[in-house]
Coordinates of N, CA and C in Angstrom, one line a residue:
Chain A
X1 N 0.8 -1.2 0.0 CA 0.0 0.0 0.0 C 0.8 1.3 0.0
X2 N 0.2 2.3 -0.2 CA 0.9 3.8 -0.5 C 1.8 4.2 -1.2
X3 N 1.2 3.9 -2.3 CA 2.3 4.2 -3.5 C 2.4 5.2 -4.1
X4 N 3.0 5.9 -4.6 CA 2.8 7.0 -5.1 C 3.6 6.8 -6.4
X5 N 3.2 7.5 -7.7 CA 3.9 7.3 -9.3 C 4.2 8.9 -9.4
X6 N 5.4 8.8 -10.3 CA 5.4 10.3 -10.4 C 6.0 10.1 -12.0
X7 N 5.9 10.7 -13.0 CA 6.0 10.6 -14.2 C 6.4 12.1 -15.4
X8 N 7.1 12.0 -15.9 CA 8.0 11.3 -16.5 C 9.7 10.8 -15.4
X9 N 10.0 10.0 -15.2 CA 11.5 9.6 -14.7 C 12.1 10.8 -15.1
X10 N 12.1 10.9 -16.5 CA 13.9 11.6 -16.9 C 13.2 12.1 -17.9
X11 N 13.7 13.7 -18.2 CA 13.4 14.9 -19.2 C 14.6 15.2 -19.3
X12 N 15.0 15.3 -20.9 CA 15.6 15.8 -21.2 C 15.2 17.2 -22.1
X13 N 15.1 18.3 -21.8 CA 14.7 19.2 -23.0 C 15.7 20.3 -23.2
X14 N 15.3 21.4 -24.3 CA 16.2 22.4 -24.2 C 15.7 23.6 -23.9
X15 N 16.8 24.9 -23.3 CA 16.2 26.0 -22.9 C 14.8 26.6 -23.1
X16 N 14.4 27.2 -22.5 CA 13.0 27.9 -22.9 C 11.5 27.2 -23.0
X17 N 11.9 25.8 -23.2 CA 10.8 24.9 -22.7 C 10.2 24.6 -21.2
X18 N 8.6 24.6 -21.1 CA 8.3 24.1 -20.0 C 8.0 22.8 -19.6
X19 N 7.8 21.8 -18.8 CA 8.1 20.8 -18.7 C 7.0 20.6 -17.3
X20 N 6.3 19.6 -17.4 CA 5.2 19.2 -16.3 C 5.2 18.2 -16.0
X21 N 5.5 17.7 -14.6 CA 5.8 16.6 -13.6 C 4.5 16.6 -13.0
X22 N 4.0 15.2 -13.4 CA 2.6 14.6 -12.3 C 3.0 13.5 -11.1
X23 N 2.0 13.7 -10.3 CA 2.6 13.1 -9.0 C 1.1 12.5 -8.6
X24 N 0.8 11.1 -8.7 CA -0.3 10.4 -8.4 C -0.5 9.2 -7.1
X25 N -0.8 9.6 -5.9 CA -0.8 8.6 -5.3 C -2.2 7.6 -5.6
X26 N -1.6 6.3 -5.8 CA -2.3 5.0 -6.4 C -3.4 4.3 -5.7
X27 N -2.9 4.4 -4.4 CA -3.8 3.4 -3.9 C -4.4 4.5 -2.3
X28 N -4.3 5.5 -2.3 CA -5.1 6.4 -1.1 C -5.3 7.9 -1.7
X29 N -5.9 8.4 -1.0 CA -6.2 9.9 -1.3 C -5.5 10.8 -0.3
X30 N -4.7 11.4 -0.7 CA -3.6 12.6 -0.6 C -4.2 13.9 -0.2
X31 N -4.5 14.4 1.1 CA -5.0 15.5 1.4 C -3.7 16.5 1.3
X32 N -2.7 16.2 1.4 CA -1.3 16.8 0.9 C 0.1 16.4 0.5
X33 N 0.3 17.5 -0.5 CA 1.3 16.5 -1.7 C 2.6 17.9 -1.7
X34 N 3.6 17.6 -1.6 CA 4.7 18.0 -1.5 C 5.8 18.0 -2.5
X35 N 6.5 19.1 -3.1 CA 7.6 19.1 -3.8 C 8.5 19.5 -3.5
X36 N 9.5 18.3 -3.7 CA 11.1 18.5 -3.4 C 12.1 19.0 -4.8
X37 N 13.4 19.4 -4.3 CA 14.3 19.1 -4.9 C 15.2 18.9 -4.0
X38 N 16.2 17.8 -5.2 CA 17.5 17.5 -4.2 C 18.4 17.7 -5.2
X39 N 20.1 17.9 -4.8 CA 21.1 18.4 -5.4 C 21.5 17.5 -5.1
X40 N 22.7 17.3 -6.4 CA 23.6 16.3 -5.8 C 24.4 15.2 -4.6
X41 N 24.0 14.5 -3.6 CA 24.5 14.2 -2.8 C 24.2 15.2 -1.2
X42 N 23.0 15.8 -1.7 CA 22.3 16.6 -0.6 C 21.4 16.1 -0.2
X43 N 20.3 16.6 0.6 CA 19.2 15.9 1.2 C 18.1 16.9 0.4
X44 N 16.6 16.2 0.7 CA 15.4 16.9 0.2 C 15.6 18.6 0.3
X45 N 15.3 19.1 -0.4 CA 15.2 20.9 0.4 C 13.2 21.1 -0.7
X46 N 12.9 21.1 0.4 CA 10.7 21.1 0.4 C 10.9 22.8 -0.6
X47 N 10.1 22.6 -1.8 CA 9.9 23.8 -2.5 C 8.8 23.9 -2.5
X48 N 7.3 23.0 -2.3 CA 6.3 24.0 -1.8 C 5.3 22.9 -1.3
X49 N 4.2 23.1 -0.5 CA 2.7 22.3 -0.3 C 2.3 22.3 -0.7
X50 N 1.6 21.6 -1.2 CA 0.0 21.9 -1.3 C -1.3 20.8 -0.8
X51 N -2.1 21.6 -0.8 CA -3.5 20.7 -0.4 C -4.7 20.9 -1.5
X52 N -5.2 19.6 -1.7 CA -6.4 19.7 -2.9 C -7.4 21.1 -3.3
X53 N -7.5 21.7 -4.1 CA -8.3 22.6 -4.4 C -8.0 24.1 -3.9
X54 N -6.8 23.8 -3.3 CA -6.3 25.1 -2.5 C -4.9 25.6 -3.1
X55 N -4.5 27.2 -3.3 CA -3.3 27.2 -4.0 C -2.1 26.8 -3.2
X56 N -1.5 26.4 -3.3 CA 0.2 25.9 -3.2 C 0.6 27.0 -2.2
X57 N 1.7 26.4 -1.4 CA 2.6 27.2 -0.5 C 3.8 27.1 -0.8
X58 N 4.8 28.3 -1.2 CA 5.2 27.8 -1.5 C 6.9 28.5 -0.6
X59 N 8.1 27.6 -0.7 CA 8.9 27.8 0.6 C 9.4 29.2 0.0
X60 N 10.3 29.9 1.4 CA 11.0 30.9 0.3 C 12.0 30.8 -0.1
X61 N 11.9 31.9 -1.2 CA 13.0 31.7 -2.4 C 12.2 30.9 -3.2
X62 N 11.4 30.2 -3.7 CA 11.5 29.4 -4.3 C 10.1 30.6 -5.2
X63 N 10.5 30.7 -6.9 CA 9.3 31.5 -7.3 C 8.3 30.7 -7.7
X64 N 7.1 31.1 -7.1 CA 6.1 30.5 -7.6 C 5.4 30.8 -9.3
X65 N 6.2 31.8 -9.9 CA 5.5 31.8 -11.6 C 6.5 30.8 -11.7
X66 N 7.5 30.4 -11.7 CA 8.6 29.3 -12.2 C 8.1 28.4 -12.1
X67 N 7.7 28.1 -10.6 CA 7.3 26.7 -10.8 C 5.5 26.4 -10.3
X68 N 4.9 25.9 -10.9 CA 3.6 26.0 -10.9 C 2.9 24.9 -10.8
X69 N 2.0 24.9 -9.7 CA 1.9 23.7 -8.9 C 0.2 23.6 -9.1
X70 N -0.4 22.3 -9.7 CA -1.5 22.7 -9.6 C -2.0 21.2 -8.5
X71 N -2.9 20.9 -7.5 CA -3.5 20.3 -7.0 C -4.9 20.0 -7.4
X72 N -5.0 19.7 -8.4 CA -6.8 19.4 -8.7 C -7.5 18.4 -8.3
X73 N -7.0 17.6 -7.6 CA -7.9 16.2 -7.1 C -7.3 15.6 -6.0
X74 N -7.9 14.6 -4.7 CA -7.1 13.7 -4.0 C -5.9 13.3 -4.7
X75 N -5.6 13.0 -5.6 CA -5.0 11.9 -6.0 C -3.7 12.4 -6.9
X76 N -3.8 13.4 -7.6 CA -3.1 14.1 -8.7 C -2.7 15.3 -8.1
X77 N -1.2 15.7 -8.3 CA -0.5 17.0 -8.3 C 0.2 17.2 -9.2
X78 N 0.5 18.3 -9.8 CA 1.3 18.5 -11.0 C 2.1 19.6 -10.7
X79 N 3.6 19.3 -11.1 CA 4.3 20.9 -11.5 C 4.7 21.1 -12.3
X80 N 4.8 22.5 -13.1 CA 5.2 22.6 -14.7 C 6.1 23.8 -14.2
X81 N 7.8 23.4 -14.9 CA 8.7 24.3 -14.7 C 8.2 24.7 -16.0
X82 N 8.2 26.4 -16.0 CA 8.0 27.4 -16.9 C 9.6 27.8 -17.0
X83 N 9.8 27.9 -18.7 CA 10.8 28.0 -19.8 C 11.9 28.1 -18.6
X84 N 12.1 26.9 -18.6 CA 13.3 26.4 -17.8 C 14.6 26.2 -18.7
X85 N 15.3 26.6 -17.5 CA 17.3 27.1 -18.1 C 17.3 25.9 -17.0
X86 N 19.3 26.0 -17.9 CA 20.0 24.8 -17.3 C 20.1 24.9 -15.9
X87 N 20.1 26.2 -15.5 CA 20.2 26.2 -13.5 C 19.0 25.2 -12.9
X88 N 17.7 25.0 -13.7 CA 16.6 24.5 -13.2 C 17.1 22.9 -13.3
X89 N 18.3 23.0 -13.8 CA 18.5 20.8 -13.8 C 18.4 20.3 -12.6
X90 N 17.9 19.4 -12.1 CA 17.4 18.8 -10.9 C 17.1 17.4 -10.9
X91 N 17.2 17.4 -9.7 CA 16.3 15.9 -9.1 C 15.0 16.0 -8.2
X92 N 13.6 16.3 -9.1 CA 12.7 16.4 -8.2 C 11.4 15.6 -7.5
X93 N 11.2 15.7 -7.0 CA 10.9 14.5 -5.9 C 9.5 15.1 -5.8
X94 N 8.3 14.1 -5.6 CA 6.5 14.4 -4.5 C 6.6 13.5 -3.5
X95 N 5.8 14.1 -2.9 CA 5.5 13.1 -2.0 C 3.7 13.5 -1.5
X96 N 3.4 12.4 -1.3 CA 1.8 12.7 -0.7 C 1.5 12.4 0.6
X97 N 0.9 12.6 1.3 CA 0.2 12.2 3.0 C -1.2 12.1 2.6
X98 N -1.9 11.2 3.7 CA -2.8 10.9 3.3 C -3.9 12.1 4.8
X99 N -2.8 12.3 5.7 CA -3.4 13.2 6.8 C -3.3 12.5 8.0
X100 N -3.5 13.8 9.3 CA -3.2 13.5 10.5 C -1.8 12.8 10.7
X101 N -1.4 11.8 11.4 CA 0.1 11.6 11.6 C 0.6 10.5 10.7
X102 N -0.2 10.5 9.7 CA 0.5 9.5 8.7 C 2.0 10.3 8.0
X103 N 2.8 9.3 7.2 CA 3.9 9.5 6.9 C 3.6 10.3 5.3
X104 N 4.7 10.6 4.8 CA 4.9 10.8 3.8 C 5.6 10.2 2.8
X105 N 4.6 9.8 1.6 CA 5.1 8.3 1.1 C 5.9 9.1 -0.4
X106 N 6.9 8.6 -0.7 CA 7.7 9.2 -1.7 C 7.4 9.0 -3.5
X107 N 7.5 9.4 -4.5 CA 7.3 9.3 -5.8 C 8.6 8.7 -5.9
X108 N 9.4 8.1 -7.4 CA 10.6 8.1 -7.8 C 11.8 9.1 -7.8
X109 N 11.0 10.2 -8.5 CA 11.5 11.1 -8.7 C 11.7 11.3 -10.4
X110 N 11.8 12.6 -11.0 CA 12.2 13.5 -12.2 C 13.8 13.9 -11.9
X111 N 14.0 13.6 -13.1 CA 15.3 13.7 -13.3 C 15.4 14.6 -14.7
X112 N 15.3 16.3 -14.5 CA 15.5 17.1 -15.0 C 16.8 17.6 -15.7
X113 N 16.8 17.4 -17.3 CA 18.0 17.9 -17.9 C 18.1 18.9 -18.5
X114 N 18.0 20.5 -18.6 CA 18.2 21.5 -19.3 C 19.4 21.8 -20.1
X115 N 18.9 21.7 -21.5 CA 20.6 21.8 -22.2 C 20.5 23.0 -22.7
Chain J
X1 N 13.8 27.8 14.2 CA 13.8 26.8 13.7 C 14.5 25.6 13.6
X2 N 13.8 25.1 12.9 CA 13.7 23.0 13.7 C 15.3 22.6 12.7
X3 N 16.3 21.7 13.5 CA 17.0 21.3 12.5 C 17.0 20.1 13.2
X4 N 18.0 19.8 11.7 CA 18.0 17.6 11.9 C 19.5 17.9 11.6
X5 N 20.2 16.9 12.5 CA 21.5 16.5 12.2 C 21.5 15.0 12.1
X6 N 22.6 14.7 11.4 CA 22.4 13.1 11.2 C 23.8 12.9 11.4
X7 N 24.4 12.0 11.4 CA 25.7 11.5 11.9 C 26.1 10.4 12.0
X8 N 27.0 9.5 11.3 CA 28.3 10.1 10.7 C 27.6 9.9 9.7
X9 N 28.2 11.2 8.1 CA 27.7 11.4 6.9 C 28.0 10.2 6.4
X10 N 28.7 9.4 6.3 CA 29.4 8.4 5.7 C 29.8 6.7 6.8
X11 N 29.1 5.8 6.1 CA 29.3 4.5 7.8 C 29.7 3.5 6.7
X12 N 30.8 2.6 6.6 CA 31.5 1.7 5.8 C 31.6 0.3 6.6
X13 N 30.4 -0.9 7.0 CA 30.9 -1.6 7.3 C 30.9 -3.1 6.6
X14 N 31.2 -4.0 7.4 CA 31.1 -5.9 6.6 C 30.3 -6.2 6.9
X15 N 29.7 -6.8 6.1 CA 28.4 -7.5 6.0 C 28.7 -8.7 7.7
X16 N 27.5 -8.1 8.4 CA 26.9 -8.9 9.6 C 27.9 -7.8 11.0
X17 N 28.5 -6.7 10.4 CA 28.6 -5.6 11.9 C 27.9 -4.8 11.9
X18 N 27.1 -5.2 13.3 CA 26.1 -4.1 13.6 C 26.9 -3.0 14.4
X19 N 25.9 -2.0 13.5 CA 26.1 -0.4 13.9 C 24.8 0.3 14.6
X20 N 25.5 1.6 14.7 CA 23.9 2.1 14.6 C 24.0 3.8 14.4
X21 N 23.2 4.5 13.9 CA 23.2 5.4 13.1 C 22.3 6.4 13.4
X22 N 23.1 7.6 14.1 CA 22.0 8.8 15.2 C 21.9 9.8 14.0
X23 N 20.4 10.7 15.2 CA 19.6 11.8 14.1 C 19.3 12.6 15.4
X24 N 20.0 14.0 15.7 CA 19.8 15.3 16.6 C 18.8 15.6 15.8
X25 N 18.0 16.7 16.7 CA 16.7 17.2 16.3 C 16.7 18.2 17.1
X26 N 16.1 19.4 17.0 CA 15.9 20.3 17.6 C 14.4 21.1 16.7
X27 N 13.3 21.0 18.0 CA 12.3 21.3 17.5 C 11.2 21.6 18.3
X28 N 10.4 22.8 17.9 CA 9.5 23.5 19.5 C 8.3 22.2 19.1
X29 N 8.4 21.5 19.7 CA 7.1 20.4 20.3 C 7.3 19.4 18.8
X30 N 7.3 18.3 19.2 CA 7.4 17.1 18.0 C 6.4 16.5 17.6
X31 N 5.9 16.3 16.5 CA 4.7 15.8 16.3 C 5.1 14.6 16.0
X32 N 6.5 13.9 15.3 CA 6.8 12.8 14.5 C 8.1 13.0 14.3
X33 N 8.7 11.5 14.5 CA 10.0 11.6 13.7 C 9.7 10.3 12.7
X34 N 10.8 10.5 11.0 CA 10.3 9.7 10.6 C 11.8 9.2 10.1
X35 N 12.2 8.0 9.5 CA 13.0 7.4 9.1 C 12.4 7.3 7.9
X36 N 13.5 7.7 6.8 CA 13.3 6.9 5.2 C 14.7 6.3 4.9
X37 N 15.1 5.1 3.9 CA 15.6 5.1 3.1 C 15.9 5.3 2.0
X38 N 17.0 5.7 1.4 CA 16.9 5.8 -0.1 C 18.2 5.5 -0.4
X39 N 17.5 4.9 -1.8 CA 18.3 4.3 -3.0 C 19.2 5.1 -3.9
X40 N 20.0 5.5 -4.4 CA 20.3 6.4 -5.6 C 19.3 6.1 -6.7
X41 N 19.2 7.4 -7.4 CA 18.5 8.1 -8.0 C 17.1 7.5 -8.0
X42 N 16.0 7.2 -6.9 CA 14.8 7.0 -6.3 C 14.6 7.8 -4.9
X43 N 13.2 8.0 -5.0 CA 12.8 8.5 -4.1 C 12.7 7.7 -2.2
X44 N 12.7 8.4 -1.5 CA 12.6 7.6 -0.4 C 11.8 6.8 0.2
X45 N 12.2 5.9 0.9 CA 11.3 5.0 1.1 C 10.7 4.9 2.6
X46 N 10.0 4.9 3.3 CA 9.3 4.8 4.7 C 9.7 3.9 4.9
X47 N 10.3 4.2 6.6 CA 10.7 3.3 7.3 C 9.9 3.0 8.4
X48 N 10.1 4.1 9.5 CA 9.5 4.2 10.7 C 9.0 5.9 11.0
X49 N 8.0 5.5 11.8 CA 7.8 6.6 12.8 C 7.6 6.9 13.8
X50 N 8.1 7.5 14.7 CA 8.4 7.5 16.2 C 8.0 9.0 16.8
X51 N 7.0 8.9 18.0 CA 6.0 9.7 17.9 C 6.5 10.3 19.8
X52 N 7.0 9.7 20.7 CA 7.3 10.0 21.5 C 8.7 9.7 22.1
X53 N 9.3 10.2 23.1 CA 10.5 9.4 23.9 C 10.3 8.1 24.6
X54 N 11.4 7.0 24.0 CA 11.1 5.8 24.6 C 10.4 4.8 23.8
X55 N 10.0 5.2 22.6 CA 9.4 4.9 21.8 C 10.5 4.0 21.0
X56 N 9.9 2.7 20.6 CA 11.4 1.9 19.7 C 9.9 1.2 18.6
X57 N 10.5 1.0 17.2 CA 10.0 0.3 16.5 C 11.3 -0.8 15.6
X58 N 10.5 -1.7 15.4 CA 11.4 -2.4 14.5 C 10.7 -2.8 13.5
X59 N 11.7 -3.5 12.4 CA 11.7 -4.3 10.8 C 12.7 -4.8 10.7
X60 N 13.0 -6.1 10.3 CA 13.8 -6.6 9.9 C 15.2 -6.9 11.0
X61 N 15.9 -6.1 10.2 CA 17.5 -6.0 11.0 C 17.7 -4.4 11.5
X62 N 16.6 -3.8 11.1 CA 16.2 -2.1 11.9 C 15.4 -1.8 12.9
X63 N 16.3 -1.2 14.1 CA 15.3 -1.0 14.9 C 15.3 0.6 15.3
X64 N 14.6 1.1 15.4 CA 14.7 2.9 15.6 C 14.4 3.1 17.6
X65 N 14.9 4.1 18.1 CA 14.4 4.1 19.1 C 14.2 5.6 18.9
X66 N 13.9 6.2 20.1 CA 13.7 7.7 20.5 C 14.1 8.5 21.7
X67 N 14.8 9.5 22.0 CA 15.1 9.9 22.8 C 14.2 11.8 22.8
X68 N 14.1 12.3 24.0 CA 14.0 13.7 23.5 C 14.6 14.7 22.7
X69 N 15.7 14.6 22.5 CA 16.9 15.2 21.7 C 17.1 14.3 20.4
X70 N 17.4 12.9 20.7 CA 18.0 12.2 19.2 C 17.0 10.7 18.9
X71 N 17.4 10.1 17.8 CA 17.0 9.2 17.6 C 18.1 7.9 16.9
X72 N 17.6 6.9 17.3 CA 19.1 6.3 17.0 C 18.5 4.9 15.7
X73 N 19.3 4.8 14.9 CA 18.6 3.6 14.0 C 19.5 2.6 13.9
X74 N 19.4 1.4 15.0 CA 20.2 0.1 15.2 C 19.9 -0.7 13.8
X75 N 21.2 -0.8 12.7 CA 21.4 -2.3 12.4 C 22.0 -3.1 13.0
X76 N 21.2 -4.4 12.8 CA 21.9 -4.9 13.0 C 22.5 -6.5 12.3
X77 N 23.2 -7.0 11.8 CA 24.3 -7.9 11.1 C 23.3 -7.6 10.0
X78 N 24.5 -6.1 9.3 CA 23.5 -5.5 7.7 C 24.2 -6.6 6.7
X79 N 23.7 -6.2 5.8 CA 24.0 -7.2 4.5 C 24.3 -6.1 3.5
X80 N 24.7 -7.0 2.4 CA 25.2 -5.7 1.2 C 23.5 -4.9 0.9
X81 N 22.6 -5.3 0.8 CA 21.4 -5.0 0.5 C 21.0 -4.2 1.3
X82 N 21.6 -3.7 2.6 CA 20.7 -2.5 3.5 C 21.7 -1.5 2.8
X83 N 22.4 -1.4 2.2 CA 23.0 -0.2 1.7 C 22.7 0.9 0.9
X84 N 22.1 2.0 1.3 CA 21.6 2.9 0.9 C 22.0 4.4 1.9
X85 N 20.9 5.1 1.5 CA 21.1 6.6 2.5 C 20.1 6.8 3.2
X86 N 20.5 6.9 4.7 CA 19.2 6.4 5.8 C 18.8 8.2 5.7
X87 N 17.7 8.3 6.4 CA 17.5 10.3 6.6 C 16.4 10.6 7.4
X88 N 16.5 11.0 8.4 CA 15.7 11.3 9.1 C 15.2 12.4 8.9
X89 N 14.2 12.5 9.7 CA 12.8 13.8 9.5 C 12.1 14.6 10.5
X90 N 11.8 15.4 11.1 CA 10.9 16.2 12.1 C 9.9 16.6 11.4
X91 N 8.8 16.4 12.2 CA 7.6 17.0 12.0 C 7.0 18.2 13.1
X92 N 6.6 19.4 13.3 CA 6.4 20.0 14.2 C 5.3 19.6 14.3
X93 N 4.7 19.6 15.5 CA 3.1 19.8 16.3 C 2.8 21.0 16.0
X94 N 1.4 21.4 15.1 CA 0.4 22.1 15.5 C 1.1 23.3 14.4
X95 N 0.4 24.3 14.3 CA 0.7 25.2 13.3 C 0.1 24.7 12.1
X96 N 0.6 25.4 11.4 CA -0.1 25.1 9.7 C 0.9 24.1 8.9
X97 N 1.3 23.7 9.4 CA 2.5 23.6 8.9 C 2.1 22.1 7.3
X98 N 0.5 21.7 7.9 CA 0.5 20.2 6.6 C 1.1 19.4 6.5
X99 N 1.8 18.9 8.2 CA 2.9 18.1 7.7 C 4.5 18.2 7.2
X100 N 4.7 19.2 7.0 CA 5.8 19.7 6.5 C 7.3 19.3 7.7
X101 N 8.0 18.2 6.9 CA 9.5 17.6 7.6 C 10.9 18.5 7.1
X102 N 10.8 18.1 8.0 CA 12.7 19.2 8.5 C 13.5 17.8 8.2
X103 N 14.4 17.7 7.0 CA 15.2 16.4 6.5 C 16.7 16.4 7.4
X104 N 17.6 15.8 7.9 CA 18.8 15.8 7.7 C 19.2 15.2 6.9
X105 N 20.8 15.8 6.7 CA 21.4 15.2 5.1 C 21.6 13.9 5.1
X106 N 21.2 12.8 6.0 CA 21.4 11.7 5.3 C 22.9 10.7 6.0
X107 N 22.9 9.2 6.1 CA 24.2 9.2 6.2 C 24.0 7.9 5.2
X108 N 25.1 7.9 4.2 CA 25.1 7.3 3.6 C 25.7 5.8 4.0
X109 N 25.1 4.7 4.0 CA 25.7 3.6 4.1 C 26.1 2.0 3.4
X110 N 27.3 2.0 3.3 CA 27.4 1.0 2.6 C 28.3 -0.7 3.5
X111 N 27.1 -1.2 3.3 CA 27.9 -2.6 3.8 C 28.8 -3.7 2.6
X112 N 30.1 -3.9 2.9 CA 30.2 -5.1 2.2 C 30.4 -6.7 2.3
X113 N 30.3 -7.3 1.0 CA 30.2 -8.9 1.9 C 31.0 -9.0 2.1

């Protein structure tokens, strides 16, 4: 149980393109879904919340026109990096909770390549 | 603000020495601490969660305990297969917060046969 898919693995695109990561937990409903990024050999650093039908929170520093988070259902979260440069190459990560003291169950992760 | 220290960044042992593997925390009221593993290049994986002091959970050849200050995650006789990057987590009580974990960086560990 508590799976979560996050889709596409690996993007490779070039400058100026935007690029949208879905984050579907499988088998529960997700009252909050979370986006990471991690750097090389670093730990998670949380770039924003969200909860269903509500806008995104998002950490600071992190711009919210850049990255654009939409929550439309239990189950589904999406982020779309807008015309993303090579600084935006990453390893980004969801994760969903289902609520109260439950955990947070992890996606694979995107593996973002801006050339 | 809440921080996680993890310690030592790096643990190199042979297959069947148990170790064990601390996580400082500093945090106004705890709601949760959580243990994940991870793999390279995959996301983490749930281990445990530990909700008060004194509190211990196990799996396998893992057992987590809890103290007020730290948390400690006993292997023990690992195999090449528990080798990954352990990472612990805080959760604060109360506020808005949705759940939102405080990570430390992780200690990477590799057992060999």
């Amino acid at each position: 149980g508590a799976v979560v898919s996050q889709h596409p693995s690996r993007v490779i695109c070039k400058s100026g393109t935007s690029v949208k990561i879905e984050c579907r937990s499988l088998d529960f409903q997700a009252t909050t879904m979370f986006w990471y990024r991690q750097f090389p050999k670093q730990s998670l650093m949380l770039m924003a919340t969200s909860n269903e039908g509500s806008k995104a929170t998002y950490e600071q520093g992190v711009e919210k026109d850049k990255f654009l988070i939409n929550h439309a259902s239990l189950t589904l979260s999406t982020l779309t990096v807008t015309s993303a440069h090579p600084e935006d190459s990453s390893f980004y990560i969801c994760s969903a909770r289902q609520g109260g003291d439950q955990p947070q169950h992890f996606g694979d992760g995107t593996r973002l390549s801006i050339l | 603000e809440d921080q996680v220290t993890q310690s030592p960044e790096a643990l190199r042992l042979q297959e069947g020495e148990s170790s064990s593997l601390n996580c400082s925390y500093t945090v106004s009221g705890l709601r949760g601490l959580f243990w994940y593993r991870q793999d390279p290049g995959k996301g983490p994986e749930f281990l445990f969660t530990l909700y008060s002091a004194g509190e211990e959970k196990e799996k396998e050849r893992l057992k987590a305990t809890l103290t007020k200050k730290e948390s400690f995650l006993h292997i023990t006789a690992p195999k090449p297969e528990d080798s990954a990057t352990y990472l612990c987590a805080v959760q604060r009580a109360g506020g808005t917060s949705y759940g939102k974990l405080t990570f430390g960086q992780g200690t990477i560990l590799t057992v060999h046969p």
